[in-house]
Amino acid sequence: MFKFSSKEEVIEKSIAYWNPGKTKFWRDSGIDLVIDKREGYVIHDMDGKRLIDLHINGGTFNFGHRNTELIDTLKIALDHFDIGNHWFPSVARTALAEALVKVCPGFDYAFFTPGGAEAIDVAIKSARYATQRRKIISIIKGYHGHSGLSMATGDARFSKIFLSDRPDEFIQVPFNDLAAMERALSSRDIAAVILETIPATYGFPMPHDGYNQSVKALCEQYGALYIADEVQTGLLRTGEMWGWQSYGVQPDIFVNAKGISGGIYPFAITMLTKRTGAWMEEDGAAHISTSGGAEPGCFVALKVLEILKRPEVRANVQYLTRYFGDAFRDMVQSDGDVIVGLRQKGVVMGVEFAHPEGAVHASRALYENGVWAIFSSLDKRVLQFKPGVLMSYALAEEVVDRFRVALPRMRELIAQAPSVRSAA
């Protein structure tokens, strides 16, 4: 299909024509991955190297790569539909919106976009409309995407480079600090607080007991709305359909992306109530997304929801939660010089290392031993460890075996590590 003589040629041309920074970073890190064949939770390098995928691109491949049910669904949809026309009602969009409202208690509307960053923009716009306030609170080292409004809520690493940090409108407070949250809200001019249910790029630090509920209560006290970013915690990954259900909080708005696409058709959702979606009554074209709610993607998303409702899928998540939790607690006991903790809610996991950049070296050691898992960009002590919800028992056991085999190499790389390293 494509004419490249070698992996090295792809890498050199990626530097020349695609993204020099990303490509050079991974090459210089000893991870010369160019993904070729992929199926289920296994990917293959162009040179044939087999890797078990625990990165799953932030939950995009929650069901694995090229899930056969989703592929078949997409093929059927493409026999009859194209992306459609966003100006008009459609059977596919209406069916998906109704299905989402039924599995999202407390919500009335589903708004569709092609990706999570735009979905966050819709959430912020909706909060501003509903409250007639402008300011947004997010957490320090939070992450909500890379478009205009979503980028302003995230870490300065992603906003300052584009002159998009806007501290007058986008206020940040430390995670798990309710006193700081209340100080920020007490100005009574805040439209919304936006929180990842568990902050992913920050390394999955777990909310303190009652934190999410207390933030929601503070929002209600000071007239702000609560936006839940469920891009990496939705779709059964915490053990419940939506992560906010796991923490007993009812958002005013929430966003999901990545996994709802099935990894095969770009898709994202913003769920709104009558109040937060009232702008659509005034002007339904106030936010236009030409590819939002593309009709083949609606079919795929409907199949994603159908699969997640199966009792055996929930049971599998419960098994994986226990199995990996037990395995890493054992490693903390036996290999505490390297691994010092596990942050876990369902199959949302962060493996914490003793070395300040231990997860960077762990990522390379695992890559060399047939597992791909990525470190957290904003806390390099923590390895993002994200099995998909359909992962088999046998593959889970192989992951743990390979992780244990990689531990000596992790020690070696950590011992050789320089004190400072560039960010990915």
Tab-separated table of C-alpha atoms in Angstrom, residues 127-424:
chain	number	residue	atom	x	y	z
A	127	ALA	CA	-21.462	26.550	31.254
A	128	ARG	CA	-20.810	30.163	30.342
A	129	TYR	CA	-24.189	30.455	28.648
A	130	ALA	CA	-26.044	28.860	31.573
A	131	THR	CA	-24.375	30.973	34.281
A	132	GLN	CA	-23.638	34.130	32.282
A	133	ARG	CA	-20.198	34.007	33.900
A	134	ARG	CA	-16.844	33.716	32.135
A	135	LYS	CA	-14.242	32.261	34.526
A	136	ILE	CA	-13.326	28.568	34.680
A	137	ILE	CA	-11.464	26.700	37.433
A	138	SER	CA	-9.315	23.668	36.641
A	139	ILE	CA	-6.570	21.888	38.541
A	140	ILE	CA	-2.839	22.423	38.293
A	141	LYS	CA	-1.451	19.777	35.926
A	142	GLY	CA	-4.907	18.966	34.618
A	143	TYR	CA	-5.372	18.074	30.972
A	144	HIS	CA	-8.411	18.694	28.797
A	145	GLY	CA	-7.120	18.877	25.219
A	146	HIS	CA	-5.444	21.279	22.840
A	147	SER	CA	-8.050	23.558	21.287
A	148	GLY	CA	-8.611	27.168	22.301
A	149	LEU	CA	-10.712	26.883	25.447
A	150	SER	CA	-9.697	23.356	26.422
A	151	MET	CA	-5.992	24.208	26.193
A	152	ALA	CA	-6.406	27.196	28.505
A	153	THR	CA	-7.619	24.873	31.276
A	154	GLY	CA	-4.514	22.649	31.114
A	155	ASP	CA	-0.882	22.696	32.109
A	156	ALA	CA	1.240	25.690	31.104
A	157	ARG	CA	3.451	23.375	29.063
A	158	PHE	CA	0.694	23.155	26.450
A	159	SER	CA	-0.674	26.725	26.590
A	160	LYS	CA	2.311	29.079	26.923
A	161	ILE	CA	4.027	27.885	23.763
A	162	PHE	CA	1.023	29.204	21.781
A	163	LEU	CA	0.488	32.317	23.958
A	164	SER	CA	-2.786	30.789	25.112
A	165	ASP	CA	-2.429	30.910	28.905
A	166	ARG	CA	-5.213	33.151	30.170
A	167	PRO	CA	-4.974	33.351	33.982
A	168	ASP	CA	-7.538	36.149	34.154
A	169	GLU	CA	-10.266	33.769	32.920
A	170	PHE	CA	-8.817	30.313	33.609
A	171	ILE	CA	-7.853	29.803	37.231
A	172	GLN	CA	-5.962	26.770	38.489
A	173	VAL	CA	-5.864	25.247	41.966
A	174	PRO	CA	-4.080	22.169	43.363
A	175	PHE	CA	-5.840	18.814	43.088
A	176	ASN	CA	-7.398	17.466	46.310
A	177	ASP	CA	-7.164	20.910	47.976
A	178	LEU	CA	-10.706	21.845	48.954
A	179	ALA	CA	-9.626	25.017	50.778
A	180	ALA	CA	-7.978	26.342	47.610
A	181	MET	CA	-11.036	25.357	45.597
A	182	GLU	CA	-13.353	27.241	47.936
A	183	ARG	CA	-11.142	30.346	47.891
A	184	ALA	CA	-11.320	30.384	44.105
A	185	LEU	CA	-15.083	29.786	44.026
A	186	SER	CA	-15.863	32.315	46.734
A	187	SER	CA	-15.447	35.187	44.274
A	188	ARG	CA	-18.863	34.102	42.991
A	189	ASP	CA	-17.929	34.879	39.396
A	190	ILE	CA	-16.965	31.346	38.332
A	191	ALA	CA	-18.947	29.691	35.534
A	192	ALA	CA	-17.680	26.162	36.169
A	193	VAL	CA	-15.113	23.871	37.684
A	194	ILE	CA	-13.759	21.319	35.206
A	195	LEU	CA	-12.189	18.166	36.612
A	196	GLU	CA	-10.912	14.951	35.145
A	197	THR	CA	-12.597	12.409	37.394
A	198	ILE	CA	-9.087	10.966	37.843
A	199	PRO	CA	-6.383	13.216	36.303
A	200	ALA	CA	-4.686	11.099	33.629
A	201	THR	CA	-1.721	13.063	32.284
A	202	TYR	CA	-0.878	13.938	35.910
A	203	GLY	CA	-0.387	10.226	36.623
A	204	PHE	CA	-3.820	9.181	37.943
A	205	PRO	CA	-3.607	10.645	41.462
A	206	MET	CA	-6.718	9.379	43.212
A	207	PRO	CA	-9.305	11.812	44.594
A	208	HIS	CA	-9.380	11.916	48.363
A	209	ASP	CA	-12.479	10.394	49.928
A	210	GLY	CA	-15.407	12.711	49.226
A	211	TYR	CA	-13.334	15.177	47.181
A	212	ASN	CA	-15.468	15.119	44.006
A	213	GLN	CA	-18.692	15.331	46.007
A	214	SER	CA	-17.323	18.219	48.064
A	215	VAL	CA	-16.289	20.107	44.921
A	216	LYS	CA	-19.810	19.672	43.552
A	217	ALA	CA	-21.265	20.944	46.838
A	218	LEU	CA	-18.995	24.001	46.693
A	219	CYS	CA	-20.085	24.631	43.113
A	220	GLU	CA	-23.719	24.585	44.200
A	221	GLN	CA	-22.938	26.884	47.147
A	222	TYR	CA	-21.263	29.509	44.953
A	223	GLY	CA	-23.421	29.205	41.838
A	224	ALA	CA	-20.903	27.447	39.579
A	225	LEU	CA	-21.369	24.321	37.466
A	226	TYR	CA	-19.426	21.046	37.678
A	227	ILE	CA	-17.966	19.684	34.426
A	228	ALA	CA	-16.637	16.119	34.559
A	229	ASP	CA	-13.972	15.215	32.007
A	230	GLU	CA	-14.581	11.500	31.451
A	231	VAL	CA	-12.349	11.026	28.415
A	232	GLN	CA	-10.157	8.459	30.186
A	233	THR	CA	-12.460	7.321	33.005
A	234	GLY	CA	-15.735	6.650	31.198
A	235	LEU	CA	-17.021	3.501	29.503
A	236	LEU	CA	-16.649	1.064	32.427
A	237	ARG	CA	-12.961	1.803	33.017
A	238	THR	CA	-13.524	2.627	36.708
A	239	GLY	CA	-15.947	-0.290	37.127
A	240	GLU	CA	-19.050	1.816	36.428
A	241	MET	CA	-20.290	3.084	33.074
A	242	TRP	CA	-19.111	6.587	33.982
A	243	GLY	CA	-16.382	7.445	36.444
A	244	TRP	CA	-18.508	10.082	38.169
A	245	GLN	CA	-20.925	7.316	39.140
A	246	SER	CA	-18.056	5.550	40.920
A	247	TYR	CA	-17.575	8.637	43.099
A	248	GLY	CA	-21.228	9.404	43.770
A	249	VAL	CA	-21.268	12.827	42.123
A	250	GLN	CA	-23.775	14.203	39.611
A	251	PRO	CA	-22.113	16.573	37.124
A	252	ASP	CA	-23.949	19.381	35.378
A	253	ILE	CA	-22.032	18.605	32.168
A	254	PHE	CA	-19.705	15.798	31.217
A	255	VAL	CA	-17.521	14.882	28.277
A	256	ASN	CA	-16.426	11.528	26.875
A	257	ALA	CA	-14.197	10.786	23.899
A	258	LYS	CA	-11.531	8.322	22.717
A	259	GLY	CA	-13.172	5.000	23.683
A	260	ILE	CA	-16.607	5.977	22.381
A	261	SER	CA	-14.982	5.959	18.923
A	262	GLY	CA	-14.058	2.291	19.261
A	263	GLY	CA	-10.677	3.324	17.910
A	264	ILE	CA	-12.031	3.285	14.362
A	265	TYR	CA	-14.145	6.432	13.827
A	266	PRO	CA	-13.371	9.784	15.538
A	267	PHE	CA	-16.151	10.641	17.962
A	268	ALA	CA	-16.813	12.548	21.187
A	269	ILE	CA	-19.830	13.531	23.250
A	270	THR	CA	-20.820	16.379	25.543
A	271	MET	CA	-23.755	15.505	27.772
A	272	LEU	CA	-25.980	18.422	28.803
A	273	THR	CA	-29.002	19.035	31.008
A	274	LYS	CA	-31.998	21.199	30.103
A	275	ARG	CA	-30.253	24.104	31.822
A	276	THR	CA	-26.766	23.638	30.385
A	277	GLY	CA	-28.134	22.841	26.930
A	278	ALA	CA	-30.591	25.743	26.862
A	279	TRP	CA	-28.472	27.605	24.303
A	280	MET	CA	-29.696	25.085	21.712
A	281	GLU	CA	-33.242	26.385	22.231
A	282	GLU	CA	-32.098	29.951	21.589
A	283	ASP	CA	-29.796	29.159	18.671
A	284	GLY	CA	-29.124	25.548	17.759
A	285	ALA	CA	-26.385	26.631	15.348
A	286	ALA	CA	-24.416	28.619	17.926
A	287	HIS	CA	-21.815	25.842	17.858
A	288	ILE	CA	-21.393	24.102	14.512
A	289	SER	CA	-19.336	20.947	14.044
A	290	THR	CA	-19.507	19.743	10.440
A	291	SER	CA	-18.096	16.290	11.244
A	292	GLY	CA	-19.634	16.083	14.700
A	293	GLY	CA	-22.049	13.185	14.921
A	294	ALA	CA	-20.823	11.714	11.631
A	295	GLU	CA	-23.349	8.996	10.942
A	296	PRO	CA	-20.990	6.006	10.557
A	297	GLY	CA	-19.457	7.024	13.898
A	298	CYS	CA	-22.913	7.011	15.493
A	299	PHE	CA	-23.327	3.353	14.510
A	300	VAL	CA	-19.957	2.492	16.055
A	301	ALA	CA	-20.735	4.389	19.272
A	302	LEU	CA	-24.080	2.600	19.576
A	303	LYS	CA	-22.286	-0.742	19.306
A	304	VAL	CA	-19.771	0.401	21.956
A	305	LEU	CA	-22.635	1.100	24.372
A	306	GLU	CA	-24.269	-2.239	23.544
A	307	ILE	CA	-21.078	-4.191	24.279
A	308	LEU	CA	-20.498	-2.359	27.559
A	309	LYS	CA	-23.945	-3.401	28.819
A	310	ARG	CA	-23.052	-7.103	28.649
A	311	PRO	CA	-22.695	-8.676	32.106
A	312	GLU	CA	-19.595	-10.613	31.060
A	313	VAL	CA	-17.779	-7.363	30.223
A	314	ARG	CA	-18.432	-5.920	33.670
A	315	ALA	CA	-17.302	-9.219	35.213
A	316	ASN	CA	-14.098	-9.077	33.173
A	317	VAL	CA	-13.357	-5.557	34.445
A	318	GLN	CA	-13.827	-6.795	38.004
A	319	TYR	CA	-11.434	-9.684	37.367
A	320	LEU	CA	-8.767	-7.465	35.793
A	321	THR	CA	-9.093	-4.974	38.657
A	322	ARG	CA	-8.421	-7.654	41.265
A	323	TYR	CA	-5.727	-9.465	39.289
A	324	PHE	CA	-3.579	-6.445	38.476
A	325	GLY	CA	-4.165	-4.908	41.906
A	326	ASP	CA	-2.930	-8.039	43.647
A	327	ALA	CA	0.043	-8.415	41.283
A	328	PHE	CA	1.317	-4.882	41.791
A	329	ARG	CA	0.811	-4.945	45.525
A	330	ASP	CA	3.016	-8.050	45.532
A	331	MET	CA	5.647	-6.197	43.467
A	332	VAL	CA	5.587	-3.250	45.861
A	333	GLN	CA	6.424	-5.731	48.638
A	334	SER	CA	9.099	-7.635	46.717
A	335	ASP	CA	10.576	-4.844	44.557
A	336	GLY	CA	10.020	-1.745	46.670
A	337	ASP	CA	13.360	-0.286	45.620
A	338	VAL	CA	11.821	0.238	42.175
A	339	ILE	CA	8.008	0.261	42.552
A	340	VAL	CA	6.539	2.073	45.536
A	341	GLY	CA	2.802	2.166	44.860
A	342	LEU	CA	-0.247	1.553	42.711
A	343	ARG	CA	-2.927	4.139	42.041
A	344	GLN	CA	-6.046	2.272	40.980
A	345	LYS	CA	-9.728	2.619	40.295
A	346	GLY	CA	-10.932	-0.277	38.174
A	347	VAL	CA	-8.611	-0.634	35.191
A	348	VAL	CA	-7.477	2.976	35.518
A	349	MET	CA	-4.019	2.486	37.031
A	350	GLY	CA	-0.798	4.360	37.633
A	351	VAL	CA	2.302	2.449	38.772
A	352	GLU	CA	4.420	4.700	40.978
A	353	PHE	CA	8.212	4.431	40.923
A	354	ALA	CA	10.764	5.483	43.518
A	355	HIS	CA	12.951	7.361	41.013
A	356	PRO	CA	11.627	10.798	39.907
A	357	GLU	CA	11.750	9.659	36.259
A	358	GLY	CA	11.376	5.958	36.950
A	359	ALA	CA	8.363	5.560	34.687
A	360	VAL	CA	10.329	6.849	31.675
A	361	HIS	CA	12.887	4.083	32.157
A	362	ALA	CA	10.191	1.525	32.941
A	363	SER	CA	8.484	2.391	29.664
A	364	ARG	CA	11.667	1.621	27.742
A	365	ALA	CA	12.389	-1.574	29.685
A	366	LEU	CA	8.872	-2.829	29.055
A	367	TYR	CA	9.154	-1.939	25.367
A	368	GLU	CA	12.273	-4.074	25.145
A	369	ASN	CA	10.346	-6.889	26.821
A	370	GLY	CA	7.228	-6.860	24.650
A	371	VAL	CA	4.897	-4.461	26.489
A	372	TRP	CA	4.021	-0.900	25.504
A	373	ALA	CA	2.993	1.403	28.371
A	374	ILE	CA	3.650	5.139	28.503
A	375	PHE	CA	4.834	7.344	31.356
A	376	SER	CA	2.733	10.275	32.583
A	377	SER	CA	3.902	13.459	30.889
A	378	LEU	CA	3.270	15.638	33.938
A	379	ASP	CA	4.583	13.211	36.587
A	380	LYS	CA	7.313	10.940	35.309
A	381	ARG	CA	7.359	8.901	38.488
A	382	VAL	CA	4.128	7.303	37.313
A	383	LEU	CA	3.595	4.785	34.524
A	384	GLN	CA	0.144	4.867	32.959
A	385	PHE	CA	-1.013	1.244	33.074
A	386	LYS	CA	-4.263	0.859	31.163
A	387	PRO	CA	-5.511	-2.603	30.214
A	388	GLY	CA	-8.604	-2.605	28.024
A	389	VAL	CA	-11.906	-3.857	29.398
A	390	LEU	CA	-11.963	-6.935	27.135
A	391	MET	CA	-8.409	-8.117	27.885
A	392	SER	CA	-8.284	-11.908	28.333
A	393	TYR	CA	-7.088	-13.682	31.469
A	394	ALA	CA	-4.207	-15.223	29.537
A	395	LEU	CA	-2.988	-11.889	28.190
A	396	ALA	CA	-3.256	-10.261	31.635
A	397	GLU	CA	-1.072	-13.019	33.069
A	398	GLU	CA	1.444	-12.555	30.255
A	399	VAL	CA	1.598	-8.807	30.989
A	400	VAL	CA	2.465	-9.431	34.647
A	401	ASP	CA	5.058	-12.051	33.720
A	402	ARG	CA	6.707	-9.692	31.235
A	403	PHE	CA	6.598	-6.833	33.740
A	404	ARG	CA	8.454	-8.952	36.300
A	405	VAL	CA	11.022	-10.023	33.697
A	406	ALA	CA	11.605	-6.344	32.840
A	407	LEU	CA	12.358	-5.296	36.437
A	408	PRO	CA	16.145	-5.938	36.262
A	409	ARG	CA	16.346	-3.837	33.090
A	410	MET	CA	14.380	-1.063	34.845
A	411	ARG	CA	16.945	-1.081	37.652
A	412	GLU	CA	19.769	-0.920	35.138
A	413	LEU	CA	18.294	2.018	33.216
A	414	ILE	CA	17.459	3.910	36.411
A	415	ALA	CA	21.016	3.438	37.677
A	416	GLN	CA	22.379	4.867	34.409
A	417	ALA	CA	19.886	7.734	34.229
A	418	PRO	CA	21.004	11.369	33.988
A	419	SER	CA	19.427	13.725	36.476
A	420	VAL	CA	17.388	15.718	33.926
A	421	ARG	CA	15.398	14.641	30.883
A	422	SER	CA	13.362	16.477	28.273
A	423	ALA	CA	9.572	16.075	28.252
A	424	ALA	CA	7.803	13.919	25.670
